Coordinates of C-alpha atoms and ligand atoms in Angstrom, one line a residue:
M1 CA 97.2 86.8 36.9
I2 CA 95.6 84.8 39.7
R3 CA 96.0 81.1 39.4
K4 CA 92.7 79.2 39.3
F5 CA 91.6 76.4 41.6
D6 CA 90.1 73.7 39.4
G7 CA 89.6 70.8 41.8
K8 CA 86.4 69.4 43.3
T9 CA 87.8 68.9 46.8
L10 CA 89.7 71.6 48.7
L11 CA 92.0 70.8 51.5
V12 CA 91.7 73.4 54.3
A13 CA 94.8 73.5 56.4
T14 CA 93.2 74.0 59.8
H15 CA 92.4 72.0 62.9
N16 CA 90.0 74.6 64.1
K17 CA 86.5 73.2 63.8
G18 CA 84.8 76.6 63.8
K19 CA 87.0 77.9 60.9
L20 CA 86.5 74.7 58.9
E21 CA 82.7 74.7 59.2
E22 CA 82.5 78.4 58.2
V23 CA 84.7 77.9 55.1
A24 CA 82.7 74.7 54.1
H25 CA 79.5 76.7 54.5
L26 CA 80.8 79.6 52.4
L27 CA 82.1 77.3 49.6
E28 CA 78.9 75.1 49.4
P29 CA 77.3 77.2 46.6
Y30 CA 80.4 76.5 44.4
G31 CA 80.1 72.7 44.6
V32 CA 83.4 72.4 46.5
K33 CA 83.9 69.6 49.0
V34 CA 86.0 70.7 51.9
V35 CA 88.4 68.4 53.8
G36 CA 90.1 69.5 57.0
A37 CA 93.8 68.9 58.0
G38 CA 92.6 66.6 60.8
E39 CA 90.8 64.2 58.4
M40 CA 94.1 63.9 56.5
N41 CA 96.0 63.3 59.7
L42 CA 98.3 66.3 59.1
P43 CA 100.3 67.7 62.0
E44 CA 99.8 71.4 63.1
P45 CA 102.9 73.3 62.0
E46 CA 104.3 75.8 64.5
E47 CA 103.3 79.4 63.7
T48 CA 106.7 81.1 63.9
E49 CA 106.0 84.3 61.9
D50 CA 104.8 87.6 63.4
T51 CA 102.3 88.4 60.6
F52 CA 99.0 86.8 59.6
V53 CA 100.2 86.3 56.1
G54 CA 103.5 84.7 57.3
N55 CA 101.7 82.2 59.5
A56 CA 99.0 81.5 56.8
R57 CA 101.8 80.7 54.3
I58 CA 103.4 78.3 56.8
K59 CA 100.2 76.4 57.2
A60 CA 99.1 76.3 53.6
H61 CA 102.5 75.3 52.2
A62 CA 103.1 72.6 54.8
A63 CA 99.7 71.0 53.9
A64 CA 100.3 71.3 50.1
K65 CA 103.7 69.8 50.4
A66 CA 102.6 66.9 52.6
T67 CA 99.6 65.9 50.4
G68 CA 100.4 67.0 46.9
L69 CA 97.1 69.0 46.8
P70 CA 96.4 72.7 46.7
A71 CA 95.7 73.7 50.3
L72 CA 93.9 76.7 51.8
S73 CA 94.8 78.1 55.2
D74 CA 93.3 80.9 57.3
D75 CA 95.3 82.9 59.8
S76 CA 93.1 85.2 61.7
G77 CA 92.8 87.1 64.9
L78 CA 91.4 90.1 66.8
S79 CA 93.1 93.5 67.0
I80 CA 91.9 95.8 69.8
D81 CA 92.7 99.4 69.1
A82 CA 93.1 100.5 72.8
L83 CA 95.6 97.6 73.3
D84 CA 97.7 98.7 70.3
G85 CA 96.4 95.9 68.1
A86 CA 96.8 93.1 70.7
P87 CA 96.3 90.2 70.7
G88 CA 96.7 90.2 66.9
V89 CA 98.7 87.2 65.7
Y90 CA 98.7 86.0 69.3
T91 CA 94.9 85.8 69.4
A92 CA 94.8 82.0 69.8
D93 CA 97.8 82.1 72.3
W94 CA 95.7 84.2 74.8
A95 CA 93.5 81.1 75.2
E96 CA 96.3 78.7 75.8
T97 CA 95.9 76.9 79.2
G98 CA 98.8 74.5 78.9
N99 CA 96.2 71.9 78.5
G100 CA 94.2 73.1 75.5
R101 CA 92.5 76.4 74.7
D102 CA 89.9 78.2 76.8
F103 CA 88.4 81.3 75.1
M104 CA 86.7 82.4 78.3
I105 CA 90.2 83.0 79.7
A106 CA 91.2 84.8 76.5
M107 CA 88.1 87.1 76.5
T108 CA 88.5 87.8 80.2
R109 CA 92.1 88.8 79.6
A110 CA 91.1 91.2 76.8
H111 CA 88.5 92.8 79.1
D112 CA 90.9 92.9 82.1
E113 CA 93.6 94.7 80.0
L114 CA 91.0 97.2 78.7
M115 CA 89.9 97.9 82.3
A116 CA 93.5 98.2 83.5
K117 CA 94.2 100.8 80.8
N118 CA 91.0 102.7 81.7
A119 CA 90.2 102.5 78.0
P120 CA 87.2 104.6 77.1
E121 CA 84.3 102.9 75.4
P122 CA 83.4 102.1 72.6
W123 CA 86.2 99.5 72.6
T124 CA 86.9 99.4 68.8
A125 CA 88.5 96.3 67.3
Q126 CA 88.8 94.4 64.1
F127 CA 88.8 90.7 63.2
R128 CA 91.2 90.0 60.3
S129 CA 91.4 86.9 58.2
T130 CA 94.2 86.1 55.8
L131 CA 93.7 83.2 53.5
V132 CA 96.5 81.6 51.5
L133 CA 95.9 79.1 48.8
A134 CA 99.2 77.2 48.2
W135 CA 100.0 74.7 45.5
P136 CA 102.5 71.8 45.8
D137 CA 104.9 73.6 43.4
G138 CA 105.3 76.5 45.8
H139 CA 102.9 79.0 44.1
D140 CA 100.4 80.8 46.4
E141 CA 97.7 83.4 46.3
V142 CA 96.7 85.7 49.3
F143 CA 93.2 87.1 50.2
E144 CA 92.4 89.3 53.1
G145 CA 89.2 90.3 54.9
V146 CA 88.6 92.7 57.8
A147 CA 85.5 93.1 60.0
P148 CA 85.4 96.2 62.1
G149 CA 83.3 96.3 65.3
T150 CA 83.3 96.9 69.1
L151 CA 83.8 94.7 72.1
T152 CA 81.2 94.3 74.8
W153 CA 81.2 92.9 78.3
P154 CA 79.7 90.7 79.7
I155 CA 79.9 88.4 76.8
R156 CA 76.7 87.4 74.9
G157 CA 75.5 84.5 72.8
K158 CA 76.2 80.8 72.4
D159 CA 77.0 80.4 68.6
G160 CA 80.2 80.7 66.7
F161 CA 83.6 80.2 68.3
G162 CA 86.7 81.9 69.8
Y163 CA 86.0 85.6 70.7
D164 CA 82.6 85.7 69.0
P165 CA 80.6 86.3 72.2
M166 CA 82.4 89.7 72.9
F167 CA 82.4 91.1 69.3
I168 CA 79.6 93.3 67.9
P169 CA 80.2 93.9 64.2
E170 CA 79.8 97.5 63.0
G171 CA 76.3 98.4 62.1
H172 CA 74.8 95.7 64.4
T173 CA 73.6 95.4 68.0
V174 CA 74.2 91.7 68.5
T175 CA 77.5 89.8 68.9
F176 CA 78.8 87.3 66.3
A177 CA 77.8 84.6 68.8
E178 CA 74.2 85.8 68.8
M179 CA 73.9 85.6 64.9
D180 CA 73.3 82.5 63.0
R181 CA 76.3 81.3 61.0
W182 CA 75.0 82.4 57.6
E183 CA 74.3 85.9 58.9
K184 CA 77.9 86.1 60.4
N185 CA 79.5 84.8 57.2
K186 CA 77.9 87.5 55.1
I187 CA 79.7 90.2 57.0
S188 CA 82.7 88.5 58.7
H189 CA 86.4 88.9 58.0
R190 CA 86.4 85.2 56.9
G191 CA 83.3 85.7 54.7
L192 CA 84.9 88.7 53.0
A193 CA 88.2 86.9 52.5
V194 CA 86.5 83.8 51.0
A195 CA 84.5 86.0 48.7
K196 CA 87.8 87.4 47.3
F197 CA 89.2 83.9 47.0
V198 CA 86.1 82.8 45.1
A199 CA 86.3 85.8 42.8
G200 CA 90.0 85.3 42.2
C201 CA 90.4 81.5 41.9
F202 CA 87.1 80.2 40.6
G203 CA 85.5 80.4 37.2
Ligands
IMP1 P1 95.0 81.1 64.3 O1 94.6 81.7 63.0 O2 95.0 79.7 64.3 O3 96.3 81.7 64.8 O4 93.9 81.5 65.4 C1 93.2 82.6 65.3 C2 92.3 82.7 66.5 O5 91.6 83.9 66.3 C3 91.3 81.6 66.7 O6 91.7 80.7 67.6 C4 90.1 82.4 67.3 O7 90.2 82.5 68.7 C5 90.2 83.8 66.8 N1 89.3 84.0 65.7 C6 89.6 84.0 64.4 N2 88.5 84.1 63.7 C7 87.5 84.2 64.6 C8 86.1 84.4 64.4 O8 85.5 84.4 63.4 N3 85.4 84.5 65.6 C9 86.0 84.4 66.8 N4 87.3 84.2 67.0 C10 88.0 84.2 65.9

């Protein structure tokens, strides 16, 4: 039996502004106020696991223990089929410059590796989102969403974040970065995972 969330404010264990805004937008209809880890001055724990769920658990449990509140984390990433699932759990790492993150560098690397492999188009890929809601007593619940699509080059669009400008979701002709947030949330990995979270933990 899935444990219910009965608070009015939900701590979201992320420092990623894009993720936080999307989760806040998705939870608006349920009257939940979302607070980010940054606003609570929480440190960013090191992601030492090699699975999405492992890293999501690290982030959610660290925030729940530090605050005494239930905390929701999202570990997500892009898996490119022709690159054997890379960057996967290392999606954010591909953007690391040593002085912050630059997703133009990360997207260029993805494109360069596809070209180096002579990978035939369409370049199929999936975005995955694993959400973990952790309580201070150590209990947690896990919800996952997957958005299949293809990668395009050159990149297109100015909205969204991360790798959005190179990802065209299945059944569409525009990239996530060319969609408005509401449209993206309806079909995205995070939107699907949040829908499962709402179905499981609310009401
Ligand atoms: P992590 O979950 O903090 O390890 O980081 C996941 C990385 O995946 C983010 O930094 C983004 O670059 C990328 N990512 C996750 N979700 C999305 C999305 O919805 N659009 C674009 N990039 C995403």
